[in-house]
C-alpha positions as protocol buffer text, in pm:
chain_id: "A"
residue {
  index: 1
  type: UNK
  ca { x: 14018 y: 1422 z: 14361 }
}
residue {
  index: 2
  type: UNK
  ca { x: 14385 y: 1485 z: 14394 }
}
residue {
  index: 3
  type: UNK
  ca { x: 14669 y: 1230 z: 14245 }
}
residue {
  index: 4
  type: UNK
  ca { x: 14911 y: 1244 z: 14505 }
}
residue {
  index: 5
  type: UNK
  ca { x: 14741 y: 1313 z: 14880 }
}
residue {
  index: 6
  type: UNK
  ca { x: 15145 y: 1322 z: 15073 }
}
residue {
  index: 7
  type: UNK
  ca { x: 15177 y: 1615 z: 14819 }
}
residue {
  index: 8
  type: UNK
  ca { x: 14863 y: 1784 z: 14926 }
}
residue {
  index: 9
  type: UNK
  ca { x: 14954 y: 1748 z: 15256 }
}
residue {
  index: 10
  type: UNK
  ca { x: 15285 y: 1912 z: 15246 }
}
residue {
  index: 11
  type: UNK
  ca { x: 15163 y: 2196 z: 15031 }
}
residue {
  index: 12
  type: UNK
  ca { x: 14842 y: 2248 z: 15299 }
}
residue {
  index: 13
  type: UNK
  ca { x: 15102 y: 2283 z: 15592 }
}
residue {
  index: 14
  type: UNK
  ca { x: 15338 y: 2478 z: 15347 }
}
residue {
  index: 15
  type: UNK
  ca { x: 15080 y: 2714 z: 15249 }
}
residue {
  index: 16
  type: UNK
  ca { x: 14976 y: 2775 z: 15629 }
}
residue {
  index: 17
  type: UNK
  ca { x: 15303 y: 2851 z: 15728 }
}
residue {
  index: 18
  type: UNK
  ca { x: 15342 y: 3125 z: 15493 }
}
residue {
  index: 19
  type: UNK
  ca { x: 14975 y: 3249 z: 15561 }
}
residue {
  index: 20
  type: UNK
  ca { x: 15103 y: 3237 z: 15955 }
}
residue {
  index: 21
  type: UNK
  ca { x: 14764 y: 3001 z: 16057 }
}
residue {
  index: 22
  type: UNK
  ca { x: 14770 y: 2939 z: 16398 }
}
residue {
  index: 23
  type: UNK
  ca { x: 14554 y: 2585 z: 16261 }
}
residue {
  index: 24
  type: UNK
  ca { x: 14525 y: 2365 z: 15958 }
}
residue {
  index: 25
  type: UNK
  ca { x: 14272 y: 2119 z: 15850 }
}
residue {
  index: 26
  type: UNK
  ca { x: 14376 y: 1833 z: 15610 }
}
residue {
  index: 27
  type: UNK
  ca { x: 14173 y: 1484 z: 15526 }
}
residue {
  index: 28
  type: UNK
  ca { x: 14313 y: 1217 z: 15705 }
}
residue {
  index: 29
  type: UNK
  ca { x: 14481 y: 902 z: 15629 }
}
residue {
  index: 30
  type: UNK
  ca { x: 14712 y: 658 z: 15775 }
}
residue {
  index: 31
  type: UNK
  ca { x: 15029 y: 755 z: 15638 }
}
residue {
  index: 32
  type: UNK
  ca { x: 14920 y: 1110 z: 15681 }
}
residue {
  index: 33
  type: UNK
  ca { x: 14849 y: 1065 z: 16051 }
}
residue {
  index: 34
  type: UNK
  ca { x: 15202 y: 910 z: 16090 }
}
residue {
  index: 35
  type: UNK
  ca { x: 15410 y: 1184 z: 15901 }
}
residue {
  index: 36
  type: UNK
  ca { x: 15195 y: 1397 z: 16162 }
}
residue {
  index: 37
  type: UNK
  ca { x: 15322 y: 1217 z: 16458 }
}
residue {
  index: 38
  type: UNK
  ca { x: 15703 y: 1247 z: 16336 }
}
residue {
  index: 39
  type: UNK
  ca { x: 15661 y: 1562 z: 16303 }
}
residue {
  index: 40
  type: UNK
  ca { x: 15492 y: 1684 z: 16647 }
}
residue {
  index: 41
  type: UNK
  ca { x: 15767 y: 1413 z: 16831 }
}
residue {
  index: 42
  type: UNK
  ca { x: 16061 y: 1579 z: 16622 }
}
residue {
  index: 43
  type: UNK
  ca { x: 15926 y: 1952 z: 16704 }
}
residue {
  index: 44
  type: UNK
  ca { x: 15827 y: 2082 z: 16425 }
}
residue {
  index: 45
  type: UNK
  ca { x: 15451 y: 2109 z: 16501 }
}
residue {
  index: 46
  type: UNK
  ca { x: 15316 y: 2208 z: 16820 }
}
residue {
  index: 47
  type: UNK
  ca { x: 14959 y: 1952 z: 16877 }
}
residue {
  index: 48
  type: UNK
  ca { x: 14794 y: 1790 z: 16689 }
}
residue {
  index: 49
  type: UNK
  ca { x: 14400 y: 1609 z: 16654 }
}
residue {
  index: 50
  type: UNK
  ca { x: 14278 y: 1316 z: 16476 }
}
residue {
  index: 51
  type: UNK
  ca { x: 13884 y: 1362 z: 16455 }
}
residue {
  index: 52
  type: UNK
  ca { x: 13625 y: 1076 z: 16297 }
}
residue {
  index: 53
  type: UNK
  ca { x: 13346 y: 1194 z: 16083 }
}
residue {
  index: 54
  type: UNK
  ca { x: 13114 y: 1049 z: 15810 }
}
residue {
  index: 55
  type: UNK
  ca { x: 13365 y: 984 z: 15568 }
}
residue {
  index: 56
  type: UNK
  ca { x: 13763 y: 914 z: 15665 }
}
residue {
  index: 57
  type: UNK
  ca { x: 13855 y: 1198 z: 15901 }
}
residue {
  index: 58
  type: UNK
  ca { x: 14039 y: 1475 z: 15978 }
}
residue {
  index: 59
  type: UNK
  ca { x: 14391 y: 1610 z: 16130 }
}
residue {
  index: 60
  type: UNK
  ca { x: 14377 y: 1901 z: 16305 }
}
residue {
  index: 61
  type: UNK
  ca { x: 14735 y: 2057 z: 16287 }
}
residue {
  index: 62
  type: UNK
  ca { x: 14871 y: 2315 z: 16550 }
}
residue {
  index: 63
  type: UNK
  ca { x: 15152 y: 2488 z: 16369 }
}
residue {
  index: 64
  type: UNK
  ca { x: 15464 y: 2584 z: 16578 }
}
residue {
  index: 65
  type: UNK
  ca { x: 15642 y: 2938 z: 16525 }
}
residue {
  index: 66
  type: UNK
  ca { x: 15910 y: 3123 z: 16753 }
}
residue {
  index: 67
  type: UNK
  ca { x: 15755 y: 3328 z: 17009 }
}
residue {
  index: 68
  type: UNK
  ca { x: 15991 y: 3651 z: 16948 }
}
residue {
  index: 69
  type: UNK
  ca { x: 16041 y: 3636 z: 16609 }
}
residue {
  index: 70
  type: UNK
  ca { x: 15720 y: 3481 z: 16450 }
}
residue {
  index: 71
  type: UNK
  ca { x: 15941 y: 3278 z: 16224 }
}
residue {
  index: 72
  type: UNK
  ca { x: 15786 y: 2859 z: 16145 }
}
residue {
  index: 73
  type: UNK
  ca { x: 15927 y: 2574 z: 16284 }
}
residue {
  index: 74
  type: UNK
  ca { x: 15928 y: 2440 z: 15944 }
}
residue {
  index: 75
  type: UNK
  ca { x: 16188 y: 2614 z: 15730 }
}
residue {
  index: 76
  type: UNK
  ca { x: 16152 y: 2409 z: 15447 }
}
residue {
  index: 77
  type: UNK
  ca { x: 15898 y: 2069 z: 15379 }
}
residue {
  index: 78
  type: UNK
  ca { x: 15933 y: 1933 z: 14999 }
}
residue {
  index: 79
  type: UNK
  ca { x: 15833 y: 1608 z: 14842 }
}
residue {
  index: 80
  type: UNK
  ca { x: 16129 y: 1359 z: 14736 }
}
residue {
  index: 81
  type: UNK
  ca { x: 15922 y: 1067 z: 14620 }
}
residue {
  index: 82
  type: UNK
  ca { x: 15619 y: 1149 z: 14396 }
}
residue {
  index: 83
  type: UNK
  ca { x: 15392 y: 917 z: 14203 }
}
residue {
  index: 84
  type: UNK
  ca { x: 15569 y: 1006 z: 13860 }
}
residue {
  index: 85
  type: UNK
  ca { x: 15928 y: 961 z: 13964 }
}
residue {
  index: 86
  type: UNK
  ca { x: 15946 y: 712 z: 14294 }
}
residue {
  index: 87
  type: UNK
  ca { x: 16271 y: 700 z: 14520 }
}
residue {
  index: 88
  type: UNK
  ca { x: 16413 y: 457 z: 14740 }
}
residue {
  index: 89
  type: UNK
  ca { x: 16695 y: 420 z: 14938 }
}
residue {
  index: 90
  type: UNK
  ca { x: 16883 y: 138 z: 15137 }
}
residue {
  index: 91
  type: UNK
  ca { x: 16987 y: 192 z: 15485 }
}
residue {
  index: 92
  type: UNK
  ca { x: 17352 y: 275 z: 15384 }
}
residue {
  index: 93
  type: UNK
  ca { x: 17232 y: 531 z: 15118 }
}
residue {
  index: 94
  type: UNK
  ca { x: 16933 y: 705 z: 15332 }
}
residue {
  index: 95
  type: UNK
  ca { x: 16990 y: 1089 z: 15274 }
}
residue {
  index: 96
  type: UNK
  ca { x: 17123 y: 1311 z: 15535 }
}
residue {
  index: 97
  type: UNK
  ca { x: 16915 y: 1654 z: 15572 }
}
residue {
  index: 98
  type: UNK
  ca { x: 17136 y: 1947 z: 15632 }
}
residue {
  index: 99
  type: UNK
  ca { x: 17392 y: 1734 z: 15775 }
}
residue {
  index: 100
  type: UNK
  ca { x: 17118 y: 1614 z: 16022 }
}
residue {
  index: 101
  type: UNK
  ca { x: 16952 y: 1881 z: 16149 }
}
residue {
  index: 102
  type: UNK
  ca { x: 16685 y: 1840 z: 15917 }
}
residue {
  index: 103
  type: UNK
  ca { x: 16481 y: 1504 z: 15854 }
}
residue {
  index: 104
  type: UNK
  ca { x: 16366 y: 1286 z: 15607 }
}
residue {
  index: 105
  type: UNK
  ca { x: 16035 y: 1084 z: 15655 }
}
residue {
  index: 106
  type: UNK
  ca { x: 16086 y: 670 z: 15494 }
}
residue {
  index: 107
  type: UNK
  ca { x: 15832 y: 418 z: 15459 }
}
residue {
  index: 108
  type: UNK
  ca { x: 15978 y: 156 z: 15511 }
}
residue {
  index: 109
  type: UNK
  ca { x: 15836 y: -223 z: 15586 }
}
residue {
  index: 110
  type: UNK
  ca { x: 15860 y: -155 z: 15936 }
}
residue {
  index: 111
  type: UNK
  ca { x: 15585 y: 124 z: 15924 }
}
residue {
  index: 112
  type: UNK
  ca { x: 15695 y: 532 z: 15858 }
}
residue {
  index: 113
  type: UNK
  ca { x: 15957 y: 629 z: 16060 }
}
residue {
  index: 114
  type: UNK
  ca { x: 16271 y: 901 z: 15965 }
}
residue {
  index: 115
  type: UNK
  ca { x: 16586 y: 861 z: 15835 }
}
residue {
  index: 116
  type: UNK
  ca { x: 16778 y: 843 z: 16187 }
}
residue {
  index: 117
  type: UNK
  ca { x: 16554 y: 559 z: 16271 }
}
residue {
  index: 118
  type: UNK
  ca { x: 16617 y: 391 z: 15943 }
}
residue {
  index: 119
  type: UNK
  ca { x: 16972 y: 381 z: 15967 }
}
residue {
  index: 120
  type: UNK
  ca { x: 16957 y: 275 z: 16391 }
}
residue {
  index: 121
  type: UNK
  ca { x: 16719 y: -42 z: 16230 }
}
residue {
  index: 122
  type: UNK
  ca { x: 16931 y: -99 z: 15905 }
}
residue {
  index: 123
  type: UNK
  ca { x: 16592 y: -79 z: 15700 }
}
residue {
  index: 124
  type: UNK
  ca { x: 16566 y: 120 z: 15348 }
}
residue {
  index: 125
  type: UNK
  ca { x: 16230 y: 223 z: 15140 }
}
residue {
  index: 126
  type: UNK
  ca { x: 16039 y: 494 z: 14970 }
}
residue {
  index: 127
  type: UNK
  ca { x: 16175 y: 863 z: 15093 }
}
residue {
  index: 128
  type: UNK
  ca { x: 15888 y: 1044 z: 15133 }
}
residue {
  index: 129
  type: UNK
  ca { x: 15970 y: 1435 z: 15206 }
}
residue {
  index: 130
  type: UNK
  ca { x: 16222 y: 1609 z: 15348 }
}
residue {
  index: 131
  type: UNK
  ca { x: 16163 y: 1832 z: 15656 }
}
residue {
  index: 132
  type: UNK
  ca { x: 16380 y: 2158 z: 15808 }
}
């Protein structure tokens, strides 16, 4: 049993990327399977598979590299927020990733959506990770 399952997450695609899996297998929940959606509909993964079994399920993660190079989609995923030390941020204050070409994944009231998104709905909340 883990204390912080966002964390685990990160570090399982994290520690993919570096290994250069094509695949990676990580339990599933529901804010897990919506940071996986932001990421395949921002780019950063290439498919991706929610399967049911006994207990809560797994995601199936395709992971995206450059075809002549070899080199990840994902430069760089960290955690902001973490159990120990929370942070939240108002629409105005939402963080800007490398001057927007990265992104940061929110929870916000309205479900999780990223930091462009929060600003377009003027909604603020927990910042999750940061993505580029």
């Amino acid at each position: 049993m883990y204390t912080d399952p966002i964390a685990d997450y990160l570090t399982r695609i994290r520690n993919a990327n570096m290994a250069r899996l094509k695949t990676v297998e990580i339990p599933a929940s529901n804010t897990k399977k919506a940071i996986t959606a932001i990421l395949f509909d921002q780019g950063y993964i290439a498919n991706y598979k929610f399967e049911e079994d006994d207990k809560q399920g797994v995601i199936k993660i395709a992971l995206k590299y450059n075809q002549s190079t070899k080199v990840p989609a994902i430069t760089k995923i960290e955690r902001a927020s973490r159990p120990g030390l929370r942070k939240y941020s108002g629409a105005a204050e939402m963080p800007r990733v490398l001057n927007g070409l990265g992104i940061a994944i929110v929870s916000t009231s309205r479900g999780v959506i990223t930091d462009k998104e929060a600003r377009k709905e003027n909604v603020g909340g927990e910042v999750l990770c940061y993505v580029y």
